[in-house]
JSON list of C-alpha atoms in Angstrom, two decimals:
[
{"chain": "A", "resi": 1349, "resn": "UNK", "atom": "CA", "xyz": [70.44, -39.73, 31.60]},
{"chain": "A", "resi": 1350, "resn": "UNK", "atom": "CA", "xyz": [73.45, -37.69, 32.58]},
{"chain": "A", "resi": 1351, "resn": "UNK", "atom": "CA", "xyz": [75.57, -35.11, 30.75]},
{"chain": "A", "resi": 1352, "resn": "UNK", "atom": "CA", "xyz": [77.84, -37.95, 28.87]},
{"chain": "A", "resi": 1353, "resn": "UNK", "atom": "CA", "xyz": [74.90, -40.07, 28.17]},
{"chain": "A", "resi": 1354, "resn": "UNK", "atom": "CA", "xyz": [73.27, -37.13, 26.28]},
{"chain": "A", "resi": 1355, "resn": "UNK", "atom": "CA", "xyz": [76.36, -36.24, 24.46]},
{"chain": "A", "resi": 1356, "resn": "UNK", "atom": "CA", "xyz": [76.80, -39.76, 23.11]},
{"chain": "A", "resi": 1357, "resn": "UNK", "atom": "CA", "xyz": [73.12, -39.81, 22.09]},
{"chain": "A", "resi": 1358, "resn": "UNK", "atom": "CA", "xyz": [73.28, -36.39, 20.41]},
{"chain": "A", "resi": 1359, "resn": "UNK", "atom": "CA", "xyz": [76.32, -37.79, 18.51]},
{"chain": "A", "resi": 1360, "resn": "UNK", "atom": "CA", "xyz": [74.79, -40.79, 17.54]},
{"chain": "A", "resi": 1361, "resn": "UNK", "atom": "CA", "xyz": [71.76, -38.72, 16.29]},
{"chain": "A", "resi": 1362, "resn": "UNK", "atom": "CA", "xyz": [73.91, -36.38, 14.23]},
{"chain": "A", "resi": 1363, "resn": "UNK", "atom": "CA", "xyz": [75.68, -39.61, 12.65]},
{"chain": "A", "resi": 1364, "resn": "UNK", "atom": "CA", "xyz": [72.43, -40.89, 11.93]},
{"chain": "A", "resi": 1365, "resn": "UNK", "atom": "CA", "xyz": [70.91, -37.75, 10.21]},
{"chain": "A", "resi": 1366, "resn": "UNK", "atom": "CA", "xyz": [74.23, -37.18, 8.13]},
{"chain": "A", "resi": 1367, "resn": "UNK", "atom": "CA", "xyz": [73.72, -40.51, 6.65]},
{"chain": "A", "resi": 1368, "resn": "UNK", "atom": "CA", "xyz": [70.02, -41.29, 6.14]},
{"chain": "A", "resi": 1369, "resn": "UNK", "atom": "CA", "xyz": [69.66, -38.36, 4.37]},
{"chain": "A", "resi": 1370, "resn": "UNK", "atom": "CA", "xyz": [67.67, -37.94, 0.71]},
{"chain": "A", "resi": 1371, "resn": "UNK", "atom": "CA", "xyz": [70.71, -37.91, -1.32]},
{"chain": "A", "resi": 1372, "resn": "UNK", "atom": "CA", "xyz": [71.99, -40.59, 0.52]},
{"chain": "A", "resi": 1373, "resn": "UNK", "atom": "CA", "xyz": [69.53, -43.08, -0.22]},
{"chain": "A", "resi": 1374, "resn": "UNK", "atom": "CA", "xyz": [69.53, -41.88, -3.80]},
{"chain": "A", "resi": 1375, "resn": "UNK", "atom": "CA", "xyz": [73.33, -42.79, -4.05]},
{"chain": "A", "resi": 1376, "resn": "UNK", "atom": "CA", "xyz": [72.50, -46.04, -2.21]},
{"chain": "A", "resi": 1377, "resn": "UNK", "atom": "CA", "xyz": [69.66, -46.74, -4.55]},
{"chain": "A", "resi": 1378, "resn": "UNK", "atom": "CA", "xyz": [71.56, -46.07, -7.79]},
{"chain": "A", "resi": 1379, "resn": "UNK", "atom": "CA", "xyz": [74.58, -48.50, -6.75]},
{"chain": "A", "resi": 1380, "resn": "UNK", "atom": "CA", "xyz": [72.00, -51.40, -5.69]},
{"chain": "A", "resi": 1381, "resn": "UNK", "atom": "CA", "xyz": [70.56, -50.99, -9.43]},
{"chain": "A", "resi": 1382, "resn": "UNK", "atom": "CA", "xyz": [74.05, -50.31, -11.14]},
{"chain": "A", "resi": 1383, "resn": "UNK", "atom": "CA", "xyz": [74.85, -53.86, -9.12]},
{"chain": "A", "resi": 1384, "resn": "UNK", "atom": "CA", "xyz": [71.84, -55.47, -10.03]},
{"chain": "A", "resi": 1385, "resn": "UNK", "atom": "CA", "xyz": [72.17, -54.18, -13.39]},
{"chain": "A", "resi": 1386, "resn": "UNK", "atom": "CA", "xyz": [75.67, -56.26, -13.76]},
{"chain": "A", "resi": 1387, "resn": "UNK", "atom": "CA", "xyz": [74.54, -58.79, -11.99]},
{"chain": "A", "resi": 1388, "resn": "UNK", "atom": "CA", "xyz": [71.49, -58.88, -15.00]},
{"chain": "A", "resi": 1389, "resn": "UNK", "atom": "CA", "xyz": [74.05, -58.73, -17.69]},
{"chain": "A", "resi": 1390, "resn": "UNK", "atom": "CA", "xyz": [76.15, -61.57, -16.21]},
{"chain": "A", "resi": 1391, "resn": "UNK", "atom": "CA", "xyz": [73.44, -64.41, -15.45]},
{"chain": "A", "resi": 1392, "resn": "UNK", "atom": "CA", "xyz": [70.67, -63.10, -17.85]},
{"chain": "A", "resi": 1393, "resn": "UNK", "atom": "CA", "xyz": [68.30, -62.17, -14.87]},
{"chain": "A", "resi": 1394, "resn": "UNK", "atom": "CA", "xyz": [67.60, -60.17, -12.50]},
{"chain": "A", "resi": 1395, "resn": "UNK", "atom": "CA", "xyz": [67.12, -62.11, -9.11]},
{"chain": "A", "resi": 1396, "resn": "UNK", "atom": "CA", "xyz": [66.48, -59.42, -6.98]},
{"chain": "A", "resi": 1397, "resn": "UNK", "atom": "CA", "xyz": [63.84, -57.42, -9.02]},
{"chain": "A", "resi": 1398, "resn": "UNK", "atom": "CA", "xyz": [61.26, -58.14, -6.24]},
{"chain": "A", "resi": 1399, "resn": "UNK", "atom": "CA", "xyz": [63.59, -56.63, -3.63]},
{"chain": "A", "resi": 1400, "resn": "UNK", "atom": "CA", "xyz": [64.32, -53.31, -4.84]},
{"chain": "A", "resi": 1401, "resn": "UNK", "atom": "CA", "xyz": [61.32, -51.91, -3.90]},
{"chain": "A", "resi": 1402, "resn": "UNK", "atom": "CA", "xyz": [61.18, -53.52, -0.41]},
{"chain": "A", "resi": 1403, "resn": "UNK", "atom": "CA", "xyz": [64.22, -51.92, 0.12]},
{"chain": "A", "resi": 1404, "resn": "UNK", "atom": "CA", "xyz": [63.54, -48.36, -1.46]},
{"chain": "A", "resi": 1405, "resn": "UNK", "atom": "CA", "xyz": [60.60, -48.45, 0.79]},
{"chain": "A", "resi": 1406, "resn": "UNK", "atom": "CA", "xyz": [62.53, -49.70, 3.88]},
{"chain": "A", "resi": 1407, "resn": "UNK", "atom": "CA", "xyz": [65.14, -46.63, 3.38]},
{"chain": "A", "resi": 1408, "resn": "UNK", "atom": "CA", "xyz": [62.44, -44.07, 2.86]},
{"chain": "A", "resi": 1409, "resn": "UNK", "atom": "CA", "xyz": [60.45, -45.28, 6.35]},
{"chain": "A", "resi": 1410, "resn": "UNK", "atom": "CA", "xyz": [64.13, -45.35, 7.94]},
{"chain": "A", "resi": 1411, "resn": "UNK", "atom": "CA", "xyz": [64.33, -41.60, 6.48]},
{"chain": "A", "resi": 1412, "resn": "UNK", "atom": "CA", "xyz": [61.04, -40.47, 8.32]},
{"chain": "A", "resi": 1413, "resn": "UNK", "atom": "CA", "xyz": [61.64, -42.30, 11.29]},
{"chain": "A", "resi": 1414, "resn": "UNK", "atom": "CA", "xyz": [65.09, -40.72, 11.75]},
{"chain": "A", "resi": 1415, "resn": "UNK", "atom": "CA", "xyz": [62.81, -37.18, 11.32]},
{"chain": "A", "resi": 1416, "resn": "UNK", "atom": "CA", "xyz": [60.88, -38.54, 13.88]},
{"chain": "A", "resi": 1417, "resn": "UNK", "atom": "CA", "xyz": [63.59, -39.13, 16.37]},
{"chain": "A", "resi": 1418, "resn": "UNK", "atom": "CA", "xyz": [65.08, -35.87, 15.68]},
{"chain": "A", "resi": 1419, "resn": "UNK", "atom": "CA", "xyz": [61.68, -34.16, 16.33]},
{"chain": "A", "resi": 1420, "resn": "UNK", "atom": "CA", "xyz": [61.55, -35.91, 19.59]},
{"chain": "A", "resi": 1421, "resn": "UNK", "atom": "CA", "xyz": [64.81, -34.94, 20.13]},
{"chain": "A", "resi": 1422, "resn": "UNK", "atom": "CA", "xyz": [64.22, -31.54, 20.09]},
{"chain": "A", "resi": 1423, "resn": "UNK", "atom": "CA", "xyz": [60.75, -32.00, 22.31]},
{"chain": "A", "resi": 1424, "resn": "UNK", "atom": "CA", "xyz": [63.04, -34.14, 24.74]},
{"chain": "A", "resi": 1425, "resn": "UNK", "atom": "CA", "xyz": [65.99, -31.04, 25.02]},
{"chain": "A", "resi": 1426, "resn": "UNK", "atom": "CA", "xyz": [63.17, -28.41, 25.40]},
{"chain": "A", "resi": 1427, "resn": "UNK", "atom": "CA", "xyz": [61.25, -29.82, 28.03]},
{"chain": "A", "resi": 1428, "resn": "UNK", "atom": "CA", "xyz": [64.44, -30.69, 30.01]},
{"chain": "A", "resi": 1429, "resn": "UNK", "atom": "CA", "xyz": [65.22, -27.03, 29.69]},
{"chain": "A", "resi": 1430, "resn": "UNK", "atom": "CA", "xyz": [61.99, -26.18, 31.13]},
{"chain": "A", "resi": 1431, "resn": "UNK", "atom": "CA", "xyz": [62.27, -28.33, 33.81]},
{"chain": "A", "resi": 1432, "resn": "UNK", "atom": "CA", "xyz": [65.92, -26.98, 34.93]},
{"chain": "A", "resi": 1433, "resn": "UNK", "atom": "CA", "xyz": [63.93, -24.26, 35.32]},
{"chain": "A", "resi": 1434, "resn": "UNK", "atom": "CA", "xyz": [61.37, -24.83, 37.21]},
{"chain": "A", "resi": 1435, "resn": "UNK", "atom": "CA", "xyz": [63.72, -26.93, 39.72]},
{"chain": "A", "resi": 1436, "resn": "UNK", "atom": "CA", "xyz": [65.52, -23.34, 40.01]},
{"chain": "A", "resi": 1437, "resn": "UNK", "atom": "CA", "xyz": [62.72, -21.36, 40.58]},
{"chain": "A", "resi": 1438, "resn": "UNK", "atom": "CA", "xyz": [60.79, -23.90, 42.88]},
{"chain": "A", "resi": 1439, "resn": "UNK", "atom": "CA", "xyz": [64.21, -24.17, 44.82]},
{"chain": "A", "resi": 1440, "resn": "UNK", "atom": "CA", "xyz": [64.07, -20.31, 45.36]},
{"chain": "A", "resi": 1441, "resn": "UNK", "atom": "CA", "xyz": [60.58, -20.59, 46.34]},
{"chain": "A", "resi": 1442, "resn": "UNK", "atom": "CA", "xyz": [61.76, -22.97, 48.81]},
{"chain": "A", "resi": 1443, "resn": "UNK", "atom": "CA", "xyz": [64.67, -21.03, 50.33]},
{"chain": "A", "resi": 1444, "resn": "UNK", "atom": "CA", "xyz": [62.38, -17.62, 50.34]},
{"chain": "A", "resi": 1445, "resn": "UNK", "atom": "CA", "xyz": [59.53, -19.44, 52.16]},
{"chain": "A", "resi": 1446, "resn": "UNK", "atom": "CA", "xyz": [62.40, -20.77, 54.78]},
{"chain": "A", "resi": 1447, "resn": "UNK", "atom": "CA", "xyz": [63.56, -17.28, 55.16]},
{"chain": "A", "resi": 1448, "resn": "UNK", "atom": "CA", "xyz": [59.83, -16.18, 55.48]},
{"chain": "A", "resi": 1449, "resn": "UNK", "atom": "CA", "xyz": [58.81, -18.81, 58.22]},
{"chain": "A", "resi": 1450, "resn": "UNK", "atom": "CA", "xyz": [62.51, -18.22, 59.78]},
{"chain": "A", "resi": 1451, "resn": "UNK", "atom": "CA", "xyz": [61.34, -14.32, 60.37]},
{"chain": "A", "resi": 1452, "resn": "UNK", "atom": "CA", "xyz": [57.79, -14.92, 61.26]},
{"chain": "A", "resi": 1453, "resn": "UNK", "atom": "CA", "xyz": [59.27, -17.41, 64.54]},
{"chain": "A", "resi": 1454, "resn": "UNK", "atom": "CA", "xyz": [61.76, -14.26, 65.14]},
{"chain": "A", "resi": 1455, "resn": "UNK", "atom": "CA", "xyz": [58.86, -11.84, 65.09]},
{"chain": "A", "resi": 1456, "resn": "UNK", "atom": "CA", "xyz": [56.72, -14.34, 67.68]},
{"chain": "A", "resi": 1457, "resn": "UNK", "atom": "CA", "xyz": [59.69, -14.95, 70.03]},
{"chain": "A", "resi": 1458, "resn": "UNK", "atom": "CA", "xyz": [60.15, -11.39, 69.75]},
{"chain": "A", "resi": 1459, "resn": "UNK", "atom": "CA", "xyz": [56.34, -10.18, 70.63]},
{"chain": "A", "resi": 1460, "resn": "UNK", "atom": "CA", "xyz": [56.69, -12.90, 73.27]},
{"chain": "A", "resi": 1461, "resn": "UNK", "atom": "CA", "xyz": [59.16, -11.81, 75.01]},
{"chain": "A", "resi": 1462, "resn": "UNK", "atom": "CA", "xyz": [58.01, -8.04, 75.04]},
{"chain": "A", "resi": 1463, "resn": "UNK", "atom": "CA", "xyz": [54.99, -9.44, 76.47]},
{"chain": "A", "resi": 1464, "resn": "UNK", "atom": "CA", "xyz": [56.45, -10.84, 79.12]},
{"chain": "A", "resi": 1465, "resn": "UNK", "atom": "CA", "xyz": [58.29, -8.17, 80.18]},
{"chain": "A", "resi": 1466, "resn": "UNK", "atom": "CA", "xyz": [55.37, -5.57, 80.15]},
{"chain": "A", "resi": 1467, "resn": "UNK", "atom": "CA", "xyz": [52.72, -7.96, 82.09]},
{"chain": "A", "resi": 1468, "resn": "UNK", "atom": "CA", "xyz": [55.76, -8.44, 85.04]},
{"chain": "A", "resi": 1469, "resn": "UNK", "atom": "CA", "xyz": [56.15, -4.27, 84.75]},
{"chain": "A", "resi": 1470, "resn": "UNK", "atom": "CA", "xyz": [52.08, -4.05, 85.01]},
{"chain": "A", "resi": 1471, "resn": "UNK", "atom": "CA", "xyz": [52.52, -6.59, 87.98]},
{"chain": "A", "resi": 1472, "resn": "UNK", "atom": "CA", "xyz": [55.40, -4.38, 89.64]},
{"chain": "A", "resi": 1473, "resn": "UNK", "atom": "CA", "xyz": [53.35, -1.11, 89.12]},
{"chain": "A", "resi": 1474, "resn": "UNK", "atom": "CA", "xyz": [50.14, -3.23, 90.42]},
{"chain": "A", "resi": 1475, "resn": "UNK", "atom": "CA", "xyz": [52.42, -4.03, 93.66]},
{"chain": "A", "resi": 1476, "resn": "UNK", "atom": "CA", "xyz": [53.45, -0.65, 94.16]},
{"chain": "A", "resi": 1477, "resn": "UNK", "atom": "CA", "xyz": [49.93, 0.83, 93.68]},
{"chain": "A", "resi": 1478, "resn": "UNK", "atom": "CA", "xyz": [49.26, -1.56, 96.31]},
{"chain": "A", "resi": 1479, "resn": "UNK", "atom": "CA", "xyz": [51.66, -0.21, 98.69]},
{"chain": "A", "resi": 1480, "resn": "UNK", "atom": "CA", "xyz": [50.86, 3.04, 97.89]},
{"chain": "A", "resi": 1481, "resn": "UNK", "atom": "CA", "xyz": [47.70, 2.39, 98.82]},
{"chain": "A", "resi": 1482, "resn": "UNK", "atom": "CA", "xyz": [48.24, 0.23, 102.11]},
{"chain": "A", "resi": 1483, "resn": "UNK", "atom": "CA", "xyz": [50.85, 3.05, 103.50]},
{"chain": "A", "resi": 1484, "resn": "UNK", "atom": "CA", "xyz": [48.10, 5.81, 103.03]},
{"chain": "A", "resi": 1485, "resn": "UNK", "atom": "CA", "xyz": [45.53, 3.92, 105.04]},
{"chain": "A", "resi": 1486, "resn": "UNK", "atom": "CA", "xyz": [47.92, 3.54, 107.66]},
{"chain": "A", "resi": 1487, "resn": "UNK", "atom": "CA", "xyz": [49.05, 6.80, 107.94]},
{"chain": "A", "resi": 1488, "resn": "UNK", "atom": "CA", "xyz": [44.94, 7.72, 107.34]},
{"chain": "A", "resi": 1489, "resn": "UNK", "atom": "CA", "xyz": [44.63, 5.40, 110.41]},
{"chain": "A", "resi": 1490, "resn": "UNK", "atom": "CA", "xyz": [47.35, 6.94, 112.84]},
{"chain": "A", "resi": 1491, "resn": "UNK", "atom": "CA", "xyz": [45.97, 10.35, 112.28]},
{"chain": "A", "resi": 1492, "resn": "UNK", "atom": "CA", "xyz": [49.92, 11.71, 112.03]},
{"chain": "A", "resi": 1493, "resn": "UNK", "atom": "CA", "xyz": [50.12, 14.86, 110.91]},
{"chain": "A", "resi": 1494, "resn": "UNK", "atom": "CA", "xyz": [52.69, 15.13, 108.19]},
{"chain": "A", "resi": 1495, "resn": "UNK", "atom": "CA", "xyz": [54.06, 17.42, 106.15]},
{"chain": "A", "resi": 1496, "resn": "UNK", "atom": "CA", "xyz": [53.32, 17.67, 102.54]},
{"chain": "A", "resi": 1497, "resn": "UNK", "atom": "CA", "xyz": [56.97, 17.55, 100.91]},
{"chain": "A", "resi": 1498, "resn": "UNK", "atom": "CA", "xyz": [57.09, 14.16, 103.61]},
{"chain": "A", "resi": 1499, "resn": "UNK", "atom": "CA", "xyz": [55.19, 12.16, 101.43]},
{"chain": "A", "resi": 1500, "resn": "UNK", "atom": "CA", "xyz": [54.89, 14.30, 98.09]},
{"chain": "A", "resi": 1501, "resn": "UNK", "atom": "CA", "xyz": [58.97, 12.98, 96.46]},
{"chain": "A", "resi": 1502, "resn": "UNK", "atom": "CA", "xyz": [57.42, 9.48, 97.30]},
{"chain": "A", "resi": 1503, "resn": "UNK", "atom": "CA", "xyz": [54.57, 9.92, 95.24]},
{"chain": "A", "resi": 1504, "resn": "UNK", "atom": "CA", "xyz": [56.18, 11.76, 92.93]},
{"chain": "A", "resi": 1505, "resn": "UNK", "atom": "CA", "xyz": [58.52, 8.26, 92.58]},
{"chain": "A", "resi": 1506, "resn": "UNK", "atom": "CA", "xyz": [55.50, 6.13, 92.00]},
{"chain": "A", "resi": 1507, "resn": "UNK", "atom": "CA", "xyz": [54.09, 8.68, 89.82]},
{"chain": "A", "resi": 1508, "resn": "UNK", "atom": "CA", "xyz": [57.04, 8.97, 87.02]},
{"chain": "A", "resi": 1509, "resn": "UNK", "atom": "CA", "xyz": [56.67, 4.78, 87.51]},
{"chain": "A", "resi": 1510, "resn": "UNK", "atom": "CA", "xyz": [53.31, 4.72, 86.16]},
{"chain": "A", "resi": 1511, "resn": "UNK", "atom": "CA", "xyz": [53.72, 6.96, 83.50]},
{"chain": "A", "resi": 1512, "resn": "UNK", "atom": "CA", "xyz": [56.12, 4.63, 82.44]},
{"chain": "A", "resi": 1513, "resn": "UNK", "atom": "CA", "xyz": [53.99, 2.33, 82.41]},
{"chain": "A", "resi": 1514, "resn": "UNK", "atom": "CA", "xyz": [51.70, 3.85, 80.47]},
{"chain": "A", "resi": 1515, "resn": "UNK", "atom": "CA", "xyz": [54.47, 4.45, 77.69]},
{"chain": "A", "resi": 1516, "resn": "UNK", "atom": "CA", "xyz": [54.95, 0.35, 77.68]},
{"chain": "A", "resi": 1517, "resn": "UNK", "atom": "CA", "xyz": [51.36, -0.04, 77.94]},
{"chain": "A", "resi": 1518, "resn": "UNK", "atom": "CA", "xyz": [50.99, 1.98, 74.53]},
{"chain": "A", "resi": 1519, "resn": "UNK", "atom": "CA", "xyz": [53.93, 0.24, 73.08]},
{"chain": "A", "resi": 1520, "resn": "UNK", "atom": "CA", "xyz": [52.31, -2.99, 73.55]},
{"chain": "A", "resi": 1521, "resn": "UNK", "atom": "CA", "xyz": [48.83, -1.87, 71.93]},
{"chain": "A", "resi": 1522, "resn": "UNK", "atom": "CA", "xyz": [51.20, -1.33, 69.25]},
{"chain": "A", "resi": 1523, "resn": "UNK", "atom": "CA", "xyz": [52.67, -4.84, 69.37]},
{"chain": "A", "resi": 1524, "resn": "UNK", "atom": "CA", "xyz": [49.17, -6.34, 69.56]},
{"chain": "A", "resi": 1525, "resn": "UNK", "atom": "CA", "xyz": [47.93, -4.09, 66.03]},
{"chain": "A", "resi": 1526, "resn": "UNK", "atom": "CA", "xyz": [50.99, -5.97, 64.85]},
{"chain": "A", "resi": 1527, "resn": "UNK", "atom": "CA", "xyz": [50.00, -9.13, 65.18]},
{"chain": "A", "resi": 1528, "resn": "UNK", "atom": "CA", "xyz": [46.58, -8.89, 64.28]},
{"chain": "A", "resi": 1529, "resn": "UNK", "atom": "CA", "xyz": [47.69, -7.55, 61.13]},
{"chain": "A", "resi": 1530, "resn": "UNK", "atom": "CA", "xyz": [49.96, -10.59, 60.66]},
{"chain": "A", "resi": 1531, "resn": "UNK", "atom": "CA", "xyz": [47.21, -12.71, 61.34]},
{"chain": "A", "resi": 1532, "resn": "UNK", "atom": "CA", "xyz": [45.23, -11.32, 58.79]},
{"chain": "A", "resi": 1533, "resn": "UNK", "atom": "CA", "xyz": [47.88, -11.87, 56.32]},
{"chain": "A", "resi": 1534, "resn": "UNK", "atom": "CA", "xyz": [47.22, -15.71, 56.66]},
{"chain": "A", "resi": 1535, "resn": "UNK", "atom": "CA", "xyz": [50.03, -16.32, 59.00]},
{"chain": "A", "resi": 1536, "resn": "UNK", "atom": "CA", "xyz": [50.09, -19.04, 62.40]},
{"chain": "A", "resi": 1537, "resn": "UNK", "atom": "CA", "xyz": [47.47, -17.47, 65.02]},
{"chain": "A", "resi": 1538, "resn": "UNK", "atom": "CA", "xyz": [50.10, -18.93, 67.36]},
{"chain": "A", "resi": 1539, "resn": "UNK", "atom": "CA", "xyz": [50.51, -14.94, 68.59]},
{"chain": "A", "resi": 1540, "resn": "UNK", "atom": "CA", "xyz": [46.34, -14.89, 68.68]},
{"chain": "A", "resi": 1541, "resn": "UNK", "atom": "CA", "xyz": [46.01, -17.54, 71.23]},
{"chain": "A", "resi": 1542, "resn": "UNK", "atom": "CA", "xyz": [49.08, -15.76, 73.15]},
{"chain": "A", "resi": 1543, "resn": "UNK", "atom": "CA", "xyz": [47.37, -12.62, 73.34]},
{"chain": "A", "resi": 1544, "resn": "UNK", "atom": "CA", "xyz": [44.10, -14.04, 74.39]},
{"chain": "A", "resi": 1545, "resn": "UNK", "atom": "CA", "xyz": [45.62, -16.36, 77.30]},
{"chain": "A", "resi": 1546, "resn": "UNK", "atom": "CA", "xyz": [47.09, -12.80, 78.17]},
{"chain": "A", "resi": 1547, "resn": "UNK", "atom": "CA", "xyz": [43.37, -10.75, 78.12]},
{"chain": "A", "resi": 1548, "resn": "UNK", "atom": "CA", "xyz": [42.38, -13.59, 80.49]},
{"chain": "A", "resi": 1549, "resn": "UNK", "atom": "CA", "xyz": [45.34, -13.65, 82.88]},
{"chain": "A", "resi": 1550, "resn": "UNK", "atom": "CA", "xyz": [45.64, -11.31, 85.87]},
{"chain": "A", "resi": 1551, "resn": "UNK", "atom": "CA", "xyz": [46.90, -8.72, 83.45]},
{"chain": "A", "resi": 1552, "resn": "UNK", "atom": "CA", "xyz": [43.42, -7.49, 82.72]},
{"chain": "A", "resi": 1553, "resn": "UNK", "atom": "CA", "xyz": [42.40, -7.14, 86.03]},
{"chain": "A", "resi": 1554, "resn": "UNK", "atom": "CA", "xyz": [45.54, -5.17, 87.28]},
{"chain": "A", "resi": 1555, "resn": "UNK", "atom": "CA", "xyz": [45.17, -2.75, 84.37]},
{"chain": "A", "resi": 1556, "resn": "UNK", "atom": "CA", "xyz": [41.65, -2.16, 85.16]},
{"chain": "A", "resi": 1557, "resn": "UNK", "atom": "CA", "xyz": [42.76, -1.70, 89.16]},
{"chain": "A", "resi": 1558, "resn": "UNK", "atom": "CA", "xyz": [45.51, 0.67, 87.61]},
{"chain": "A", "resi": 1559, "resn": "UNK", "atom": "CA", "xyz": [43.03, 3.04, 85.46]},
{"chain": "A", "resi": 1560, "resn": "UNK", "atom": "CA", "xyz": [40.81, 2.91, 88.11]},
{"chain": "A", "resi": 1561, "resn": "UNK", "atom": "CA", "xyz": [43.06, 4.46, 90.52]},
{"chain": "A", "resi": 1562, "resn": "UNK", "atom": "CA", "xyz": [44.02, 7.05, 88.42]},
{"chain": "A", "resi": 1563, "resn": "UNK", "atom": "CA", "xyz": [40.79, 7.95, 87.38]},
{"chain": "A", "resi": 1564, "resn": "UNK", "atom": "CA", "xyz": [39.55, 7.93, 91.19]},
{"chain": "A", "resi": 1565, "resn": "UNK", "atom": "CA", "xyz": [42.86, 11.02, 91.80]},
{"chain": "A", "resi": 1566, "resn": "UNK", "atom": "CA", "xyz": [42.00, 12.51, 88.92]},
{"chain": "A", "resi": 1567, "resn": "UNK", "atom": "CA", "xyz": [38.52, 13.01, 90.42]},
{"chain": "A", "resi": 1568, "resn": "UNK", "atom": "CA", "xyz": [39.97, 14.25, 93.30]},
{"chain": "A", "resi": 1569, "resn": "UNK", "atom": "CA", "xyz": [42.45, 16.66, 91.18]},
{"chain": "A", "resi": 1570, "resn": "UNK", "atom": "CA", "xyz": [45.27, 15.26, 93.04]},
{"chain": "A", "resi": 1571, "resn": "UNK", "atom": "CA", "xyz": [47.10, 13.32, 90.13]},
{"chain": "A", "resi": 1572, "resn": "UNK", "atom": "CA", "xyz": [50.50, 14.76, 89.79]},
{"chain": "A", "resi": 1573, "resn": "UNK", "atom": "CA", "xyz": [49.91, 17.95, 91.03]},
{"chain": "A", "resi": 1574, "resn": "UNK", "atom": "CA", "xyz": [52.29, 18.38, 93.79]},
{"chain": "A", "resi": 1575, "resn": "UNK", "atom": "CA", "xyz": [49.06, 17.63, 96.27]},
{"chain": "A", "resi": 1576, "resn": "UNK", "atom": "CA", "xyz": [48.13, 14.99, 98.64]},
{"chain": "A", "resi": 1577, "resn": "UNK", "atom": "CA", "xyz": [46.42, 11.97, 97.34]},
{"chain": "A", "resi": 1578, "resn": "UNK", "atom": "CA", "xyz": [43.27, 11.09, 98.38]},
{"chain": "A", "resi": 1579, "resn": "UNK", "atom": "CA", "xyz": [41.78, 7.34, 98.02]},
{"chain": "A", "resi": 1580, "resn": "UNK", "atom": "CA", "xyz": [37.89, 7.50, 99.33]},
{"chain": "A", "resi": 1581, "resn": "UNK", "atom": "CA", "xyz": [37.13, 3.79, 100.23]},
{"chain": "A", "resi": 1582, "resn": "UNK", "atom": "CA", "xyz": [33.03, 4.00, 98.99]},
{"chain": "A", "resi": 1583, "resn": "UNK", "atom": "CA", "xyz": [32.47, 0.47, 100.39]}
]
């Protein structure tokens, strides 16, 4: 029902409520009695004596119906008001849910981009380590007696890159903890699926090789100290 129809309905109801009151019924009853009395005086009998109780009962029932109609109208207005409040609340909840879904997708996209960037850096660092190992093996095989400062500059450059890689790996660990927190809050597990794929790809092997190389260099006491890097092939 539109607002115009509601206003018309309320105006009609107010008019009925104004007319069909107890005073109006009493006044109408007295007028009917007066007219019947006049007819009785003129014709000597009361032709409507049997109809008077029926008319009075009908008017009383009509008043009761109007009261019930008023109660129903009030209940309807309360329900309509509650419905409007619920619709507003539903719209707010819908908008909030849309914003949450958008923010979650944005976070997942940023995390995936960060994973790709870190994996690329890890791969590049692994290639640098492999190249460095090949150079060391070649120098060892050729038996060239080079001075320490000739090789040290190149090695320190790669060492700084590896330190930067360690910082990026730490950042990746923080991102994984953040993803785990989102998953524990009931968010979609797309990030966990991506993370499992990442753990199953070559990144894990590459990280293991990097850690092994650094541990080997640490045992020889030459890592980042300005000395020669000695790698022993124990196989």
